[in-house]
mmCIF file with all atom_site columns, C-alpha atoms in Angstrom:
data_model
loop_
_atom_site.group_PDB
_atom_site.id
_atom_site.type_symbol
_atom_site.label_atom_id
_atom_site.label_alt_id
_atom_site.label_comp_id
_atom_site.label_asym_id
_atom_site.label_entity_id
_atom_site.label_seq_id
_atom_site.pdbx_PDB_ins_code
_atom_site.Cartn_x
_atom_site.Cartn_y
_atom_site.Cartn_z
_atom_site.occupancy
_atom_site.B_iso_or_equiv
_atom_site.pdbx_formal_charge
_atom_site.auth_seq_id
_atom_site.auth_comp_id
_atom_site.auth_asym_id
_atom_site.auth_atom_id
_atom_site.pdbx_PDB_model_num
ATOM 1   C CA . UNK A 1 1   ? -9.465  -31.556 -59.288 1.00 0.00 ? 15  UNK A CA 1
ATOM 2   C CA . UNK A 1 2   ? -8.686  -34.800 -59.792 1.00 0.00 ? 16  UNK A CA 1
ATOM 3   C CA . UNK A 1 3   ? -6.167  -36.617 -56.248 1.00 0.00 ? 17  UNK A CA 1
ATOM 4   C CA . UNK A 1 4   ? -4.474  -39.812 -56.310 1.00 0.00 ? 18  UNK A CA 1
ATOM 5   C CA . UNK A 1 5   ? -2.338  -40.811 -53.589 1.00 0.00 ? 19  UNK A CA 1
ATOM 6   C CA . UNK A 1 6   ? 0.261   -42.596 -53.790 1.00 0.00 ? 20  UNK A CA 1
ATOM 7   C CA . UNK A 1 7   ? 0.021   -44.780 -50.075 1.00 0.00 ? 21  UNK A CA 1
ATOM 8   C CA . UNK A 1 8   ? 3.496   -44.295 -48.907 1.00 0.00 ? 22  UNK A CA 1
ATOM 9   C CA . UNK A 1 9   ? 3.802   -47.459 -46.639 1.00 0.00 ? 23  UNK A CA 1
ATOM 10  C CA . UNK A 1 10  ? 8.383   -48.235 -46.521 1.00 0.00 ? 24  UNK A CA 1
ATOM 11  C CA . UNK A 1 11  ? 7.625   -50.470 -49.617 1.00 0.00 ? 25  UNK A CA 1
ATOM 12  C CA . UNK A 1 12  ? 7.062   -48.717 -53.319 1.00 0.00 ? 26  UNK A CA 1
ATOM 13  C CA . UNK A 1 13  ? 8.939   -47.254 -56.447 1.00 0.00 ? 27  UNK A CA 1
ATOM 14  C CA . UNK A 1 14  ? 7.566   -44.038 -54.977 1.00 0.00 ? 28  UNK A CA 1
ATOM 15  C CA . UNK A 1 15  ? 8.517   -41.538 -56.353 1.00 0.00 ? 29  UNK A CA 1
ATOM 16  C CA . UNK A 1 16  ? 8.831   -42.112 -60.813 1.00 0.00 ? 30  UNK A CA 1
ATOM 17  C CA . UNK A 1 17  ? 5.111   -43.661 -59.618 1.00 0.00 ? 31  UNK A CA 1
ATOM 18  C CA . UNK A 1 18  ? 3.542   -40.266 -57.896 1.00 0.00 ? 32  UNK A CA 1
ATOM 19  C CA . UNK A 1 19  ? 5.356   -38.321 -61.120 1.00 0.00 ? 33  UNK A CA 1
ATOM 20  C CA . UNK A 1 20  ? 3.852   -40.703 -63.077 1.00 0.00 ? 34  UNK A CA 1
ATOM 21  C CA . UNK A 1 21  ? 0.739   -40.532 -62.219 1.00 0.00 ? 35  UNK A CA 1
ATOM 22  C CA . UNK A 1 22  ? 1.053   -36.425 -62.238 1.00 0.00 ? 36  UNK A CA 1
ATOM 23  C CA . UNK A 1 23  ? 1.896   -36.741 -65.805 1.00 0.00 ? 37  UNK A CA 1
ATOM 24  C CA . UNK A 1 24  ? -2.010  -38.127 -66.376 1.00 0.00 ? 38  UNK A CA 1
ATOM 25  C CA . UNK A 1 25  ? -2.840  -34.737 -65.106 1.00 0.00 ? 39  UNK A CA 1
ATOM 26  C CA . UNK A 1 26  ? -4.145  -34.729 -61.689 1.00 0.00 ? 40  UNK A CA 1
ATOM 27  C CA . UNK A 1 27  ? -3.296  -33.491 -58.263 1.00 0.00 ? 41  UNK A CA 1
ATOM 28  C CA . UNK A 1 28  ? -0.763  -36.630 -57.543 1.00 0.00 ? 42  UNK A CA 1
ATOM 29  C CA . UNK A 1 29  ? -0.191  -36.766 -53.303 1.00 0.00 ? 43  UNK A CA 1
ATOM 30  C CA . UNK A 1 30  ? 2.647   -39.216 -51.526 1.00 0.00 ? 44  UNK A CA 1
ATOM 31  C CA . UNK A 1 31  ? 1.005   -39.991 -48.739 1.00 0.00 ? 45  UNK A CA 1
ATOM 32  C CA . UNK A 1 32  ? 1.794   -42.552 -45.935 1.00 0.00 ? 46  UNK A CA 1
ATOM 33  C CA . UNK A 1 33  ? -1.608  -40.507 -44.539 1.00 0.00 ? 47  UNK A CA 1
ATOM 34  C CA . UNK A 1 34  ? -4.536  -42.933 -43.908 1.00 0.00 ? 48  UNK A CA 1
ATOM 35  C CA . UNK A 1 35  ? -6.692  -39.937 -44.138 1.00 0.00 ? 49  UNK A CA 1
ATOM 36  C CA . UNK A 1 36  ? -5.603  -38.281 -46.674 1.00 0.00 ? 50  UNK A CA 1
ATOM 37  C CA . UNK A 1 37  ? -5.131  -41.875 -48.695 1.00 0.00 ? 51  UNK A CA 1
ATOM 38  C CA . UNK A 1 38  ? -8.831  -43.259 -47.853 1.00 0.00 ? 52  UNK A CA 1
ATOM 39  C CA . UNK A 1 39  ? -10.806 -39.112 -49.352 1.00 0.00 ? 53  UNK A CA 1
ATOM 40  C CA . UNK A 1 40  ? -8.762  -39.470 -52.832 1.00 0.00 ? 54  UNK A CA 1
ATOM 41  C CA . UNK A 1 41  ? -10.063 -39.893 -55.651 1.00 0.00 ? 55  UNK A CA 1
ATOM 42  C CA . UNK A 1 42  ? -7.887  -42.534 -55.930 1.00 0.00 ? 56  UNK A CA 1
ATOM 43  C CA . UNK A 1 43  ? -5.200  -44.414 -54.516 1.00 0.00 ? 57  UNK A CA 1
ATOM 44  C CA . UNK A 1 44  ? -1.943  -46.066 -55.676 1.00 0.00 ? 58  UNK A CA 1
ATOM 45  C CA . UNK A 1 45  ? -0.877  -48.936 -53.790 1.00 0.00 ? 59  UNK A CA 1
ATOM 46  C CA . UNK A 1 46  ? 2.748   -49.071 -55.234 1.00 0.00 ? 60  UNK A CA 1
ATOM 47  C CA . UNK A 1 47  ? 4.789   -52.538 -53.799 1.00 0.00 ? 61  UNK A CA 1
ATOM 48  C CA . UNK A 1 48  ? 8.626   -53.882 -53.514 1.00 0.00 ? 62  UNK A CA 1
ATOM 49  C CA . UNK A 1 49  ? 10.819  -57.527 -52.211 1.00 0.00 ? 63  UNK A CA 1
ATOM 50  C CA . UNK A 1 50  ? 8.714   -59.625 -49.973 1.00 0.00 ? 64  UNK A CA 1
ATOM 51  C CA . UNK A 1 51  ? 4.776   -60.558 -50.178 1.00 0.00 ? 65  UNK A CA 1
ATOM 52  C CA . UNK A 1 52  ? 5.460   -61.209 -46.435 1.00 0.00 ? 66  UNK A CA 1
ATOM 53  C CA . UNK A 1 53  ? 6.839   -57.899 -45.412 1.00 0.00 ? 67  UNK A CA 1
ATOM 54  C CA . UNK A 1 54  ? 4.813   -55.897 -48.236 1.00 0.00 ? 68  UNK A CA 1
ATOM 55  C CA . UNK A 1 55  ? 1.832   -57.192 -46.061 1.00 0.00 ? 69  UNK A CA 1
ATOM 56  C CA . UNK A 1 56  ? 4.126   -56.224 -42.073 1.00 0.00 ? 70  UNK A CA 1
ATOM 57  C CA . UNK A 1 57  ? 3.794   -53.079 -44.034 1.00 0.00 ? 71  UNK A CA 1
ATOM 58  C CA . UNK A 1 58  ? 0.810   -52.163 -45.324 1.00 0.00 ? 72  UNK A CA 1
ATOM 59  C CA . UNK A 1 59  ? -0.734  -53.096 -41.819 1.00 0.00 ? 73  UNK A CA 1
ATOM 60  C CA . UNK A 1 60  ? 1.110   -51.103 -39.697 1.00 0.00 ? 74  UNK A CA 1
ATOM 61  C CA . UNK A 1 61  ? 0.820   -48.318 -41.583 1.00 0.00 ? 75  UNK A CA 1
ATOM 62  C CA . UNK A 1 62  ? -2.798  -49.194 -41.839 1.00 0.00 ? 76  UNK A CA 1
ATOM 63  C CA . UNK A 1 63  ? -3.384  -49.231 -44.737 1.00 0.00 ? 77  UNK A CA 1
ATOM 64  C CA . UNK A 1 64  ? -5.137  -52.417 -45.190 1.00 0.00 ? 78  UNK A CA 1
ATOM 65  C CA . UNK A 1 65  ? -8.291  -50.765 -43.664 1.00 0.00 ? 79  UNK A CA 1
ATOM 66  C CA . UNK A 1 66  ? -7.680  -48.164 -45.684 1.00 0.00 ? 80  UNK A CA 1
ATOM 67  C CA . UNK A 1 67  ? -8.153  -50.211 -48.897 1.00 0.00 ? 81  UNK A CA 1
ATOM 68  C CA . UNK A 1 68  ? -11.057 -52.296 -47.179 1.00 0.00 ? 82  UNK A CA 1
ATOM 69  C CA . UNK A 1 69  ? -12.668 -48.747 -46.547 1.00 0.00 ? 83  UNK A CA 1
ATOM 70  C CA . UNK A 1 70  ? -12.629 -47.298 -50.092 1.00 0.00 ? 84  UNK A CA 1
ATOM 71  C CA . UNK A 1 71  ? -13.235 -50.674 -51.854 1.00 0.00 ? 85  UNK A CA 1
ATOM 72  C CA . UNK A 1 72  ? -16.821 -51.100 -49.564 1.00 0.00 ? 86  UNK A CA 1
ATOM 73  C CA . UNK A 1 73  ? -17.925 -47.439 -50.842 1.00 0.00 ? 87  UNK A CA 1
ATOM 74  C CA . UNK A 1 74  ? -16.070 -48.457 -54.895 1.00 0.00 ? 88  UNK A CA 1
ATOM 75  C CA . UNK A 1 75  ? -13.941 -46.195 -54.715 1.00 0.00 ? 89  UNK A CA 1
ATOM 76  C CA . UNK A 1 76  ? -11.092 -46.714 -56.734 1.00 0.00 ? 90  UNK A CA 1
ATOM 77  C CA . UNK A 1 77  ? -8.099  -48.428 -55.881 1.00 0.00 ? 91  UNK A CA 1
ATOM 78  C CA . UNK A 1 78  ? -4.603  -50.093 -58.144 1.00 0.00 ? 92  UNK A CA 1
ATOM 79  C CA . UNK A 1 79  ? -2.405  -52.205 -56.721 1.00 0.00 ? 93  UNK A CA 1
ATOM 80  C CA . UNK A 1 80  ? 0.655   -52.526 -58.315 1.00 0.00 ? 94  UNK A CA 1
ATOM 81  C CA . UNK A 1 81  ? 3.852   -55.439 -58.653 1.00 0.00 ? 95  UNK A CA 1
ATOM 82  C CA . UNK A 1 82  ? 3.556   -56.427 -54.688 1.00 0.00 ? 96  UNK A CA 1
ATOM 83  C CA . UNK A 1 83  ? 0.608   -54.440 -55.144 1.00 0.00 ? 97  UNK A CA 1
ATOM 84  C CA . UNK A 1 84  ? -1.370  -56.788 -56.930 1.00 0.00 ? 98  UNK A CA 1
ATOM 85  C CA . UNK A 1 85  ? -0.034  -59.869 -54.893 1.00 0.00 ? 99  UNK A CA 1
ATOM 86  C CA . UNK A 1 86  ? -1.297  -58.419 -51.902 1.00 0.00 ? 100 UNK A CA 1
ATOM 87  C CA . UNK A 1 87  ? -4.839  -58.073 -52.871 1.00 0.00 ? 101 UNK A CA 1
ATOM 88  C CA . UNK A 1 88  ? -4.907  -61.885 -53.485 1.00 0.00 ? 102 UNK A CA 1
ATOM 89  C CA . UNK A 1 89  ? -5.579  -64.265 -51.365 1.00 0.00 ? 103 UNK A CA 1
ATOM 90  C CA . UNK A 1 90  ? -1.823  -65.723 -50.115 1.00 0.00 ? 104 UNK A CA 1
ATOM 91  C CA . UNK A 1 91  ? 1.359   -65.694 -51.087 1.00 0.00 ? 105 UNK A CA 1
ATOM 92  C CA . UNK A 1 92  ? 3.723   -68.271 -50.876 1.00 0.00 ? 106 UNK A CA 1
ATOM 93  C CA . UNK A 1 93  ? 7.923   -67.355 -49.982 1.00 0.00 ? 107 UNK A CA 1
ATOM 94  C CA . UNK A 1 94  ? 9.940   -69.530 -48.202 1.00 0.00 ? 108 UNK A CA 1
ATOM 95  C CA . UNK A 1 95  ? 8.483   -72.640 -47.631 1.00 0.00 ? 109 UNK A CA 1
ATOM 96  C CA . UNK A 1 96  ? 6.056   -70.266 -46.203 1.00 0.00 ? 110 UNK A CA 1
ATOM 97  C CA . UNK A 1 97  ? 1.906   -68.707 -46.387 1.00 0.00 ? 111 UNK A CA 1
ATOM 98  C CA . UNK A 1 98  ? 1.138   -65.669 -45.947 1.00 0.00 ? 112 UNK A CA 1
ATOM 99  C CA . UNK A 1 99  ? -1.918  -64.248 -45.881 1.00 0.00 ? 113 UNK A CA 1
ATOM 100 C CA . UNK A 1 100 ? -3.153  -61.597 -47.940 1.00 0.00 ? 114 UNK A CA 1
ATOM 101 C CA . UNK A 1 101 ? -5.955  -58.557 -48.279 1.00 0.00 ? 115 UNK A CA 1
ATOM 102 C CA . UNK A 1 102 ? -7.749  -61.768 -49.828 1.00 0.00 ? 116 UNK A CA 1
ATOM 103 C CA . UNK A 1 103 ? -9.891  -58.851 -52.219 1.00 0.00 ? 117 UNK A CA 1
ATOM 104 C CA . UNK A 1 104 ? -9.365  -61.774 -55.851 1.00 0.00 ? 118 UNK A CA 1
ATOM 105 C CA . UNK A 1 105 ? -9.540  -65.641 -55.980 1.00 0.00 ? 119 UNK A CA 1
ATOM 106 C CA . UNK A 1 106 ? -6.264  -66.684 -56.218 1.00 0.00 ? 120 UNK A CA 1
ATOM 107 C CA . UNK A 1 107 ? -2.172  -67.435 -54.351 1.00 0.00 ? 121 UNK A CA 1
ATOM 108 C CA . UNK A 1 108 ? 1.448   -65.976 -54.985 1.00 0.00 ? 122 UNK A CA 1
ATOM 109 C CA . UNK A 1 109 ? 3.351   -69.003 -55.620 1.00 0.00 ? 123 UNK A CA 1
ATOM 110 C CA . UNK A 1 110 ? 7.030   -68.893 -57.851 1.00 0.00 ? 124 UNK A CA 1
ATOM 111 C CA . UNK A 1 111 ? 8.055   -68.053 -61.207 1.00 0.00 ? 125 UNK A CA 1
ATOM 112 C CA . UNK A 1 112 ? 8.875   -71.267 -63.495 1.00 0.00 ? 126 UNK A CA 1
ATOM 113 C CA . UNK A 1 113 ? 11.679  -69.838 -65.214 1.00 0.00 ? 127 UNK A CA 1
ATOM 114 C CA . UNK A 1 114 ? 15.227  -70.624 -66.509 1.00 0.00 ? 128 UNK A CA 1
ATOM 115 C CA . UNK A 1 115 ? 15.649  -67.119 -65.367 1.00 0.00 ? 129 UNK A CA 1
ATOM 116 C CA . UNK A 1 116 ? 13.777  -65.659 -62.530 1.00 0.00 ? 130 UNK A CA 1
ATOM 117 C CA . UNK A 1 117 ? 13.518  -63.275 -61.366 1.00 0.00 ? 131 UNK A CA 1
ATOM 118 C CA . UNK A 1 118 ? 11.777  -62.052 -64.795 1.00 0.00 ? 132 UNK A CA 1
ATOM 119 C CA . UNK A 1 119 ? 12.707  -58.422 -65.317 1.00 0.00 ? 133 UNK A CA 1
ATOM 120 C CA . UNK A 1 120 ? 12.215  -56.196 -69.253 1.00 0.00 ? 134 UNK A CA 1
ATOM 121 C CA . UNK A 1 121 ? 9.291   -56.043 -71.388 1.00 0.00 ? 135 UNK A CA 1
ATOM 122 C CA . UNK A 1 122 ? 7.037   -58.403 -72.047 1.00 0.00 ? 136 UNK A CA 1
ATOM 123 C CA . UNK A 1 123 ? 3.376   -58.996 -73.979 1.00 0.00 ? 137 UNK A CA 1
ATOM 124 C CA . UNK A 1 124 ? -0.832  -59.105 -72.211 1.00 0.00 ? 138 UNK A CA 1
ATOM 125 C CA . UNK A 1 125 ? -2.552  -61.201 -72.983 1.00 0.00 ? 139 UNK A CA 1
ATOM 126 C CA . UNK A 1 126 ? -5.410  -58.701 -72.375 1.00 0.00 ? 140 UNK A CA 1
ATOM 127 C CA . UNK A 1 127 ? -9.242  -59.085 -72.778 1.00 0.00 ? 141 UNK A CA 1
ATOM 128 C CA . UNK A 1 128 ? -11.437 -56.330 -74.966 1.00 0.00 ? 142 UNK A CA 1
ATOM 129 C CA . UNK A 1 129 ? -13.188 -55.708 -72.798 1.00 0.00 ? 143 UNK A CA 1
ATOM 130 C CA . UNK A 1 130 ? -10.575 -55.331 -69.502 1.00 0.00 ? 144 UNK A CA 1
ATOM 131 C CA . UNK A 1 131 ? -10.832 -50.858 -68.748 1.00 0.00 ? 145 UNK A CA 1
ATOM 132 C CA . UNK A 1 132 ? -6.860  -50.810 -67.988 1.00 0.00 ? 146 UNK A CA 1
ATOM 133 C CA . UNK A 1 133 ? -5.991  -51.675 -71.762 1.00 0.00 ? 147 UNK A CA 1
ATOM 134 C CA . UNK A 1 134 ? -8.496  -50.116 -73.521 1.00 0.00 ? 148 UNK A CA 1
ATOM 135 C CA . UNK A 1 135 ? -6.472  -48.321 -76.957 1.00 0.00 ? 149 UNK A CA 1
ATOM 136 C CA . UNK A 1 136 ? -3.911  -50.847 -76.259 1.00 0.00 ? 150 UNK A CA 1
ATOM 137 C CA . UNK A 1 137 ? -4.756  -54.104 -76.175 1.00 0.00 ? 151 UNK A CA 1
ATOM 138 C CA . UNK A 1 138 ? -2.137  -55.070 -77.371 1.00 0.00 ? 152 UNK A CA 1
ATOM 139 C CA . UNK A 1 139 ? 0.996   -53.204 -76.398 1.00 0.00 ? 153 UNK A CA 1
ATOM 140 C CA . UNK A 1 140 ? 4.568   -54.341 -74.296 1.00 0.00 ? 154 UNK A CA 1
ATOM 141 C CA . UNK A 1 141 ? 5.027   -53.348 -70.414 1.00 0.00 ? 155 UNK A CA 1
ATOM 142 C CA . UNK A 1 142 ? 7.787   -53.606 -67.764 1.00 0.00 ? 156 UNK A CA 1
ATOM 143 C CA . UNK A 1 143 ? 8.509   -56.351 -65.110 1.00 0.00 ? 157 UNK A CA 1
ATOM 144 C CA . UNK A 1 144 ? 10.466  -57.229 -62.547 1.00 0.00 ? 158 UNK A CA 1
ATOM 145 C CA . UNK A 1 145 ? 9.291   -60.471 -60.449 1.00 0.00 ? 159 UNK A CA 1
ATOM 146 C CA . UNK A 1 146 ? 10.335  -63.479 -59.330 1.00 0.00 ? 160 UNK A CA 1
ATOM 147 C CA . UNK A 1 147 ? 6.652   -64.566 -58.195 1.00 0.00 ? 161 UNK A CA 1
ATOM 148 C CA . UNK A 1 148 ? 3.036   -64.418 -59.738 1.00 0.00 ? 162 UNK A CA 1
ATOM 149 C CA . UNK A 1 149 ? -0.676  -65.295 -59.861 1.00 0.00 ? 163 UNK A CA 1
ATOM 150 C CA . UNK A 1 150 ? -1.049  -68.441 -61.248 1.00 0.00 ? 164 UNK A CA 1
ATOM 151 C CA . UNK A 1 151 ? -4.298  -69.473 -60.557 1.00 0.00 ? 165 UNK A CA 1
ATOM 152 C CA . UNK A 1 152 ? -6.282  -66.522 -60.449 1.00 0.00 ? 166 UNK A CA 1
ATOM 153 C CA . UNK A 1 153 ? -10.597 -67.318 -60.154 1.00 0.00 ? 167 UNK A CA 1
ATOM 154 C CA . UNK A 1 154 ? -12.910 -65.536 -61.813 1.00 0.00 ? 168 UNK A CA 1
ATOM 155 C CA . UNK A 1 155 ? -14.597 -65.812 -58.260 1.00 0.00 ? 169 UNK A CA 1
ATOM 156 C CA . UNK A 1 156 ? -15.321 -63.739 -55.432 1.00 0.00 ? 170 UNK A CA 1
ATOM 157 C CA . UNK A 1 157 ? -13.468 -65.098 -52.364 1.00 0.00 ? 171 UNK A CA 1
ATOM 158 C CA . UNK A 1 158 ? -15.622 -65.326 -49.050 1.00 0.00 ? 172 UNK A CA 1
ATOM 159 C CA . UNK A 1 159 ? -14.104 -61.714 -47.357 1.00 0.00 ? 173 UNK A CA 1
ATOM 160 C CA . UNK A 1 160 ? -14.743 -59.651 -49.780 1.00 0.00 ? 174 UNK A CA 1
ATOM 161 C CA . UNK A 1 161 ? -17.508 -57.048 -50.446 1.00 0.00 ? 175 UNK A CA 1
ATOM 162 C CA . UNK A 1 162 ? -20.695 -56.914 -51.830 1.00 0.00 ? 176 UNK A CA 1
ATOM 163 C CA . UNK A 1 163 ? -18.920 -54.283 -54.043 1.00 0.00 ? 177 UNK A CA 1
ATOM 164 C CA . UNK A 1 164 ? -16.987 -56.445 -56.183 1.00 0.00 ? 178 UNK A CA 1
ATOM 165 C CA . UNK A 1 165 ? -19.101 -58.432 -58.463 1.00 0.00 ? 179 UNK A CA 1
ATOM 166 C CA . UNK A 1 166 ? -19.831 -62.430 -58.059 1.00 0.00 ? 180 UNK A CA 1
ATOM 167 C CA . UNK A 1 167 ? -17.345 -63.680 -61.433 1.00 0.00 ? 181 UNK A CA 1
ATOM 168 C CA . UNK A 1 168 ? -16.880 -59.341 -63.701 1.00 0.00 ? 182 UNK A CA 1
ATOM 169 C CA . UNK A 1 169 ? -12.889 -60.249 -62.678 1.00 0.00 ? 183 UNK A CA 1
ATOM 170 C CA . UNK A 1 170 ? -10.996 -59.812 -64.849 1.00 0.00 ? 184 UNK A CA 1
ATOM 171 C CA . UNK A 1 171 ? -7.777  -60.562 -66.368 1.00 0.00 ? 185 UNK A CA 1
ATOM 172 C CA . UNK A 1 172 ? -5.409  -60.328 -68.206 1.00 0.00 ? 186 UNK A CA 1
ATOM 173 C CA . UNK A 1 173 ? -2.076  -62.527 -68.982 1.00 0.00 ? 187 UNK A CA 1
ATOM 174 C CA . UNK A 1 174 ? 1.437   -62.271 -69.924 1.00 0.00 ? 188 UNK A CA 1
ATOM 175 C CA . UNK A 1 175 ? 3.936   -66.115 -70.096 1.00 0.00 ? 189 UNK A CA 1
ATOM 176 C CA . UNK A 1 176 ? 7.445   -66.004 -69.604 1.00 0.00 ? 190 UNK A CA 1
ATOM 177 C CA . UNK A 1 177 ? 9.714   -69.502 -69.025 1.00 0.00 ? 191 UNK A CA 1
ATOM 178 C CA . UNK A 1 178 ? 6.721   -72.151 -68.133 1.00 0.00 ? 192 UNK A CA 1
ATOM 179 C CA . UNK A 1 179 ? 4.522   -69.548 -66.112 1.00 0.00 ? 193 UNK A CA 1
ATOM 180 C CA . UNK A 1 180 ? 1.151   -68.156 -67.420 1.00 0.00 ? 194 UNK A CA 1
ATOM 181 C CA . UNK A 1 181 ? 0.358   -65.285 -65.006 1.00 0.00 ? 195 UNK A CA 1
ATOM 182 C CA . UNK A 1 182 ? -1.515  -62.693 -64.110 1.00 0.00 ? 196 UNK A CA 1
ATOM 183 C CA . UNK A 1 183 ? 0.040   -59.605 -65.925 1.00 0.00 ? 197 UNK A CA 1
ATOM 184 C CA . UNK A 1 184 ? -2.916  -58.243 -64.217 1.00 0.00 ? 198 UNK A CA 1
ATOM 185 C CA . UNK A 1 185 ? -7.168  -58.027 -62.837 1.00 0.00 ? 199 UNK A CA 1
ATOM 186 C CA . UNK A 1 186 ? -9.994  -55.456 -62.301 1.00 0.00 ? 200 UNK A CA 1
ATOM 187 C CA . UNK A 1 187 ? -13.352 -56.408 -60.916 1.00 0.00 ? 201 UNK A CA 1
ATOM 188 C CA . UNK A 1 188 ? -15.054 -53.391 -59.385 1.00 0.00 ? 202 UNK A CA 1
ATOM 189 C CA . UNK A 1 189 ? -13.914 -50.438 -57.665 1.00 0.00 ? 203 UNK A CA 1
ATOM 190 C CA . UNK A 1 190 ? -10.121 -53.282 -57.764 1.00 0.00 ? 204 UNK A CA 1
ATOM 191 C CA . UNK A 1 191 ? -7.691  -52.904 -60.232 1.00 0.00 ? 205 UNK A CA 1
ATOM 192 C CA . UNK A 1 192 ? -3.456  -53.861 -60.492 1.00 0.00 ? 206 UNK A CA 1
ATOM 193 C CA . UNK A 1 193 ? -1.228  -54.700 -62.517 1.00 0.00 ? 207 UNK A CA 1
ATOM 194 C CA . UNK A 1 194 ? 2.203   -56.894 -61.606 1.00 0.00 ? 208 UNK A CA 1
ATOM 195 C CA . UNK A 1 195 ? 4.315   -55.436 -63.923 1.00 0.00 ? 209 UNK A CA 1
ATOM 196 C CA . UNK A 1 196 ? 5.347   -50.986 -63.207 1.00 0.00 ? 210 UNK A CA 1
ATOM 197 C CA . UNK A 1 197 ? 2.795   -48.610 -65.962 1.00 0.00 ? 211 UNK A CA 1
ATOM 198 C CA . UNK A 1 198 ? 5.711   -46.029 -63.850 1.00 0.00 ? 212 UNK A CA 1
ATOM 199 C CA . UNK A 1 199 ? 7.937   -47.721 -65.976 1.00 0.00 ? 213 UNK A CA 1
ATOM 200 C CA . UNK A 1 200 ? 6.701   -49.213 -69.705 1.00 0.00 ? 214 UNK A CA 1
ATOM 201 C CA . UNK A 1 201 ? 6.709   -45.163 -71.059 1.00 0.00 ? 215 UNK A CA 1
ATOM 202 C CA . UNK A 1 202 ? 4.039   -45.317 -73.089 1.00 0.00 ? 216 UNK A CA 1
ATOM 203 C CA . UNK A 1 203 ? 1.566   -47.558 -72.441 1.00 0.00 ? 217 UNK A CA 1
ATOM 204 C CA . UNK A 1 204 ? 2.234   -47.415 -68.930 1.00 0.00 ? 218 UNK A CA 1
ATOM 205 C CA . UNK A 1 205 ? 0.923   -43.364 -69.553 1.00 0.00 ? 219 UNK A CA 1
ATOM 206 C CA . UNK A 1 206 ? -2.373  -44.363 -71.487 1.00 0.00 ? 220 UNK A CA 1
ATOM 207 C CA . UNK A 1 207 ? -2.902  -47.638 -69.192 1.00 0.00 ? 221 UNK A CA 1
ATOM 208 C CA . UNK A 1 208 ? -2.826  -44.661 -65.690 1.00 0.00 ? 222 UNK A CA 1
ATOM 209 C CA . UNK A 1 209 ? -4.780  -42.701 -68.073 1.00 0.00 ? 223 UNK A CA 1
ATOM 210 C CA . UNK A 1 210 ? -8.164  -45.223 -68.453 1.00 0.00 ? 224 UNK A CA 1
ATOM 211 C CA . UNK A 1 211 ? -7.593  -45.794 -64.855 1.00 0.00 ? 225 UNK A CA 1
ATOM 212 C CA . UNK A 1 212 ? -8.219  -41.521 -63.405 1.00 0.00 ? 226 UNK A CA 1
ATOM 213 C CA . UNK A 1 213 ? -11.057 -41.984 -66.624 1.00 0.00 ? 227 UNK A CA 1
ATOM 214 C CA . UNK A 1 214 ? -12.116 -44.429 -66.021 1.00 0.00 ? 228 UNK A CA 1
ATOM 215 C CA . UNK A 1 215 ? -13.084 -42.940 -62.316 1.00 0.00 ? 229 UNK A CA 1
ATOM 216 C CA . UNK A 1 216 ? -17.027 -42.687 -60.866 1.00 0.00 ? 230 UNK A CA 1
ATOM 217 C CA . UNK A 1 217 ? -18.393 -38.981 -61.362 1.00 0.00 ? 231 UNK A CA 1
ATOM 218 C CA . UNK A 1 218 ? -20.093 -37.772 -57.778 1.00 0.00 ? 232 UNK A CA 1
#
């Protein structure tokens, strides 16, 4: 049976994510155990709060090593909310820069809008060939965030693994206030969403199913 680990490192809506993953019909496991996270068919990395604190928690739990190992081997990883943000090069909060995992080109900066955080349902513009959005290209998803990736690039960061294809990254975009930002990202084994699929009703459930259906067959 397909197994998906929701990585529990102290940052994220882990219980609601666990229920949403389990509802797809796979075996969903909530754990902070790095071995289980490494060996599962899929790994979900949630995240809420500040970029720097999430990065610190992830590193303290050994999650950064697990993610790098999985991506290097072409094993699926899904980052959610701040779990998307930490996949990129860096984040800027409170005037300070924090290094991210560097698996995607871009940086995280504050949203430009009259009301922040961006909280609620919004439409996502997805490319036709983006796996996550198969059959749900024009759906709305639920967001809760004050920061986002505005400067998305298709190029592969210098320290990214060979398993991540060069210039093959795809991004779905969303607009809020004056900001146009990355709502979802995928490149090889790496997928991520700024919105919360576990809070996005049927559209979120379909997206999780699309992600799982794209797992490599062994």
